[in-house]
């Protein structure tokens, strides 16, 4: 099945540090820290840092999210595609937002509804996260909400979090590109898209392991 992509970051679009900023648990008194380093030579971005879970008693998060006023219309696509150049095998979270609220008087951001999907890559590979894999969350907890409005995506983020203390410490994810993804139906077949095999590639033994959110191509 052929597919088409619209590069959001990387690929034919240059990564820029001005497009990203940190959003770590230090805003809640934690000690985690993240950075996004851009390599002009390879046009790759490295999301890295340290996830501390001791300060907040087992919880913690470190993330990078887009800056400024954005409004992506991704309604013509079926999901998000990542080109992962190198990964430590930890579980990462992709976040989308429709609504951004005015900041607090002290400068901190107000919490708003997020749509999140987890993914894991061992080594390298391409990851597809379809829209149906995203779950509405508020402050990390899944909630009931109206469907994600694909016509008004205002923010995209990448997060490393503790998942109830199951992971912590140094993390490293090198990304070639992030793109909107659409599967093109083969000639004579229906336009509906179904991805039945979900998992990630284990680069150590070549096996395909089950994951909750996405497919490695």
CSV table of C-alpha atoms in Angstrom, one decimal:
chain,number,residue,atom,x,y,z
A,1,UNK,CA,0.0,0.0,0.0
A,2,UNK,CA,1.4,3.3,-1.0
A,3,UNK,CA,1.3,6.3,1.4
A,4,UNK,CA,1.7,10.0,1.3
A,5,UNK,CA,3.1,12.3,4.0
A,6,UNK,CA,3.2,16.0,4.8
A,7,UNK,CA,6.3,16.9,6.7
A,8,UNK,CA,5.7,18.9,9.8
A,9,UNK,CA,9.3,18.8,11.2
A,10,UNK,CA,12.3,17.4,9.5
A,11,UNK,CA,12.3,15.8,6.0
A,12,UNK,CA,11.8,18.6,3.6
A,13,UNK,CA,11.3,21.0,6.5
A,14,UNK,CA,14.2,22.2,8.6
A,15,UNK,CA,14.1,21.5,12.3
A,16,UNK,CA,14.5,24.8,14.3
A,17,UNK,CA,15.1,25.2,18.0
A,18,UNK,CA,12.8,28.2,17.9
A,19,UNK,CA,9.8,25.8,17.2
A,20,UNK,CA,10.2,23.9,20.5
A,21,UNK,CA,10.4,24.6,24.2
A,22,UNK,CA,10.6,22.4,27.3
A,23,UNK,CA,7.6,21.6,29.5
A,24,UNK,CA,8.9,19.5,32.4
A,25,UNK,CA,7.6,18.6,35.8
A,26,UNK,CA,9.6,21.4,37.4
A,27,UNK,CA,6.5,23.5,36.9
A,28,UNK,CA,4.9,21.2,39.6
A,29,UNK,CA,8.0,21.1,41.9
A,30,UNK,CA,9.7,18.2,40.2
A,31,UNK,CA,13.3,17.8,39.0
A,32,UNK,CA,13.1,16.3,35.5
A,33,UNK,CA,14.7,18.1,32.6
A,34,UNK,CA,14.5,17.8,28.8
A,35,UNK,CA,16.2,19.3,25.8
A,36,UNK,CA,15.8,19.2,22.0
A,37,UNK,CA,19.1,19.4,20.2
A,38,UNK,CA,19.1,20.1,16.4
A,39,UNK,CA,21.8,18.7,14.1
A,40,UNK,CA,22.0,20.9,11.0
A,41,UNK,CA,24.2,18.3,9.3
A,42,UNK,CA,21.7,15.5,9.4
A,43,UNK,CA,18.5,17.6,10.0
A,44,UNK,CA,17.7,15.4,12.9
A,45,UNK,CA,16.4,16.4,16.4
A,46,UNK,CA,17.5,14.6,19.6
A,47,UNK,CA,15.0,14.6,22.4
A,48,UNK,CA,16.9,13.8,25.6
A,49,UNK,CA,17.2,14.5,29.3
A,50,UNK,CA,16.7,13.0,32.7
A,51,UNK,CA,13.4,11.8,34.1
A,52,UNK,CA,13.4,12.1,37.9
A,53,UNK,CA,10.7,10.3,39.9
A,54,UNK,CA,12.1,10.7,43.4
A,55,UNK,CA,11.2,14.3,43.9
A,56,UNK,CA,7.4,13.8,43.2
A,57,UNK,CA,7.2,10.4,44.9
A,58,UNK,CA,7.2,8.1,41.8
A,59,UNK,CA,5.6,10.5,39.3
A,60,UNK,CA,7.4,12.6,36.8
A,61,UNK,CA,7.5,13.9,33.2
A,62,UNK,CA,9.8,15.7,30.8
A,63,UNK,CA,8.6,17.0,27.5
A,64,UNK,CA,9.2,19.2,24.5
A,65,UNK,CA,6.3,20.9,22.8
A,66,UNK,CA,5.8,23.3,19.9
A,67,UNK,CA,5.8,27.1,20.4
A,68,UNK,CA,3.8,29.9,19.1
A,69,UNK,CA,0.4,30.1,17.5
A,70,UNK,CA,-0.2,27.1,15.2
A,71,UNK,CA,-3.2,25.7,13.4
A,72,UNK,CA,-2.7,22.5,11.5
A,73,UNK,CA,-5.5,21.0,9.4
A,74,UNK,CA,-4.7,17.3,9.4
A,75,UNK,CA,-8.2,16.1,8.5
A,76,UNK,CA,-7.1,14.7,5.2
A,77,UNK,CA,-4.6,12.3,6.9
A,78,UNK,CA,-4.9,9.1,8.9
A,79,UNK,CA,-2.3,9.7,11.6
A,80,UNK,CA,1.3,10.8,12.4
A,81,UNK,CA,4.5,9.2,11.1
A,82,UNK,CA,7.8,9.3,12.9
A,83,UNK,CA,11.2,8.5,11.4
A,84,UNK,CA,13.2,7.4,14.5
A,85,UNK,CA,16.9,7.4,13.8
A,86,UNK,CA,17.9,6.1,17.2
A,87,UNK,CA,16.0,5.2,20.4
A,88,UNK,CA,16.8,3.8,23.8
A,89,UNK,CA,13.8,1.5,23.8
A,90,UNK,CA,11.8,3.4,26.4
A,91,UNK,CA,8.1,4.3,26.2
A,92,UNK,CA,7.4,7.8,24.8
A,93,UNK,CA,4.2,9.7,24.4
A,94,UNK,CA,3.0,11.8,21.5
A,95,UNK,CA,0.6,14.7,22.5
A,96,UNK,CA,-1.8,16.8,20.5
A,97,UNK,CA,-3.9,19.7,21.6
A,98,UNK,CA,-6.9,21.5,20.2
A,99,UNK,CA,-7.2,24.2,22.8
A,100,UNK,CA,-4.6,26.5,24.5
A,101,UNK,CA,-5.8,28.4,27.6
A,102,UNK,CA,-4.4,31.9,28.7
A,103,UNK,CA,-1.5,31.6,31.1
A,104,UNK,CA,-1.8,32.1,34.9
A,105,UNK,CA,-0.8,35.4,36.6
A,106,UNK,CA,2.5,33.7,37.7
A,107,UNK,CA,3.3,32.9,34.1
A,108,UNK,CA,2.6,29.1,34.3
A,109,UNK,CA,0.4,27.5,31.7
A,110,UNK,CA,-3.1,26.4,32.6
A,111,UNK,CA,-3.9,22.7,32.1
A,112,UNK,CA,-6.1,21.8,29.2
A,113,UNK,CA,-7.3,18.6,27.4
A,114,UNK,CA,-4.6,16.6,25.6
A,115,UNK,CA,-4.8,13.7,23.2
A,116,UNK,CA,-2.0,11.2,23.8
A,117,UNK,CA,-0.7,8.0,22.3
A,118,UNK,CA,2.3,6.0,23.5
A,119,UNK,CA,5.0,4.4,21.3
A,120,UNK,CA,8.2,2.5,21.7
A,121,UNK,CA,11.1,1.8,19.3
A,122,UNK,CA,14.1,-0.4,20.0
A,123,UNK,CA,17.0,0.8,17.8
A,124,UNK,CA,15.5,2.6,14.8
A,125,UNK,CA,12.4,2.5,12.5
A,126,UNK,CA,9.4,4.3,11.2
A,127,UNK,CA,6.4,4.6,13.5
A,128,UNK,CA,2.8,5.2,12.5
A,129,UNK,CA,0.3,6.3,15.1
A,130,UNK,CA,-3.3,6.4,13.7
A,131,UNK,CA,-5.8,8.9,15.0
A,132,UNK,CA,-7.8,6.1,16.7
A,133,UNK,CA,-4.9,5.4,19.0
A,134,UNK,CA,-5.0,8.8,20.6
A,135,UNK,CA,-6.9,9.0,24.0
A,136,UNK,CA,-8.2,12.2,25.6
A,137,UNK,CA,-6.4,13.0,28.9
A,138,UNK,CA,-6.5,15.7,31.5
A,139,UNK,CA,-3.4,16.0,33.8
A,140,UNK,CA,-2.4,12.6,32.7
A,141,UNK,CA,-5.7,10.8,33.4
A,142,UNK,CA,-8.0,9.5,30.7
A,143,UNK,CA,-11.3,11.3,30.5
A,144,UNK,CA,-14.4,11.4,28.3
A,145,UNK,CA,-14.3,14.0,25.6
A,146,UNK,CA,-15.6,15.0,22.2
A,147,UNK,CA,-13.5,13.6,19.3
A,148,UNK,CA,-10.2,15.2,18.4
A,149,UNK,CA,-10.7,18.0,16.0
A,150,UNK,CA,-8.3,17.3,13.2
A,151,UNK,CA,-8.9,20.6,11.5
A,152,UNK,CA,-7.5,22.6,14.4
A,153,UNK,CA,-4.4,21.0,15.9
A,154,UNK,CA,-2.7,23.8,17.8
A,155,UNK,CA,0.1,22.0,19.5
A,156,UNK,CA,2.3,18.9,19.2
A,157,UNK,CA,4.5,17.5,22.0
A,158,UNK,CA,6.8,14.6,22.8
A,159,UNK,CA,6.9,13.3,26.4
A,160,UNK,CA,8.9,11.0,28.6
A,161,UNK,CA,6.9,10.0,31.7
A,162,UNK,CA,7.2,7.6,34.6
A,163,UNK,CA,4.1,5.5,33.9
A,164,UNK,CA,3.6,5.0,37.7
A,165,UNK,CA,7.3,4.6,38.4
A,166,UNK,CA,8.1,2.0,35.7
A,167,UNK,CA,10.8,4.1,34.0
A,168,UNK,CA,13.2,6.8,35.0
A,169,UNK,CA,16.7,8.2,34.5
A,170,UNK,CA,18.4,9.3,31.3
A,171,UNK,CA,16.5,9.1,28.0
A,172,UNK,CA,17.4,9.6,24.3
A,173,UNK,CA,15.2,9.7,21.2
A,174,UNK,CA,16.7,10.9,17.8
A,175,UNK,CA,14.0,11.8,15.3
A,176,UNK,CA,14.5,12.3,11.5
A,177,UNK,CA,11.1,13.7,10.9
A,178,UNK,CA,7.5,14.0,12.1
A,179,UNK,CA,4.9,14.0,9.4
A,180,UNK,CA,1.1,13.7,8.8
A,181,UNK,CA,0.5,10.3,7.2
A,182,UNK,CA,-2.1,9.0,4.9
A,183,UNK,CA,-2.4,5.5,3.4
A,184,UNK,CA,-3.4,5.5,-0.2
A,185,UNK,CA,-5.8,2.6,-1.2
A,186,UNK,CA,-4.6,0.2,-3.8
A,187,UNK,CA,-6.3,0.5,-7.2
A,188,UNK,CA,-9.8,-1.0,-7.1
A,189,UNK,CA,-9.9,-1.3,-3.3
A,190,UNK,CA,-11.9,0.6,-0.7
A,191,UNK,CA,-10.5,3.9,0.7
A,192,UNK,CA,-10.9,2.7,4.3
A,193,UNK,CA,-7.6,2.2,6.2
A,194,UNK,CA,-7.1,-0.6,8.7
A,195,UNK,CA,-3.8,-1.3,10.4
A,196,UNK,CA,-4.1,-4.8,12.0
A,197,UNK,CA,-0.5,-5.4,13.1
A,198,UNK,CA,0.7,-3.2,15.9
A,199,UNK,CA,4.1,-3.4,17.5
A,200,UNK,CA,7.6,-2.4,17.5
A,201,UNK,CA,10.8,-3.8,16.0
A,202,UNK,CA,13.3,-5.2,18.4
A,203,UNK,CA,16.6,-4.5,16.7
A,204,UNK,CA,18.4,-7.0,18.8
A,205,UNK,CA,16.6,-10.1,17.5
A,206,UNK,CA,14.4,-8.8,14.7
A,207,UNK,CA,11.1,-9.9,16.4
A,208,UNK,CA,7.9,-7.9,16.4
A,209,UNK,CA,6.5,-7.2,19.8
A,210,UNK,CA,3.0,-6.1,20.7
A,211,UNK,CA,2.5,-2.5,21.6
A,212,UNK,CA,-0.6,-0.5,22.6
A,213,UNK,CA,-0.5,2.2,20.0
A,214,UNK,CA,1.4,2.0,16.8
A,215,UNK,CA,3.0,0.2,13.9
A,216,UNK,CA,6.6,0.0,12.9
A,217,UNK,CA,7.2,-0.1,9.2
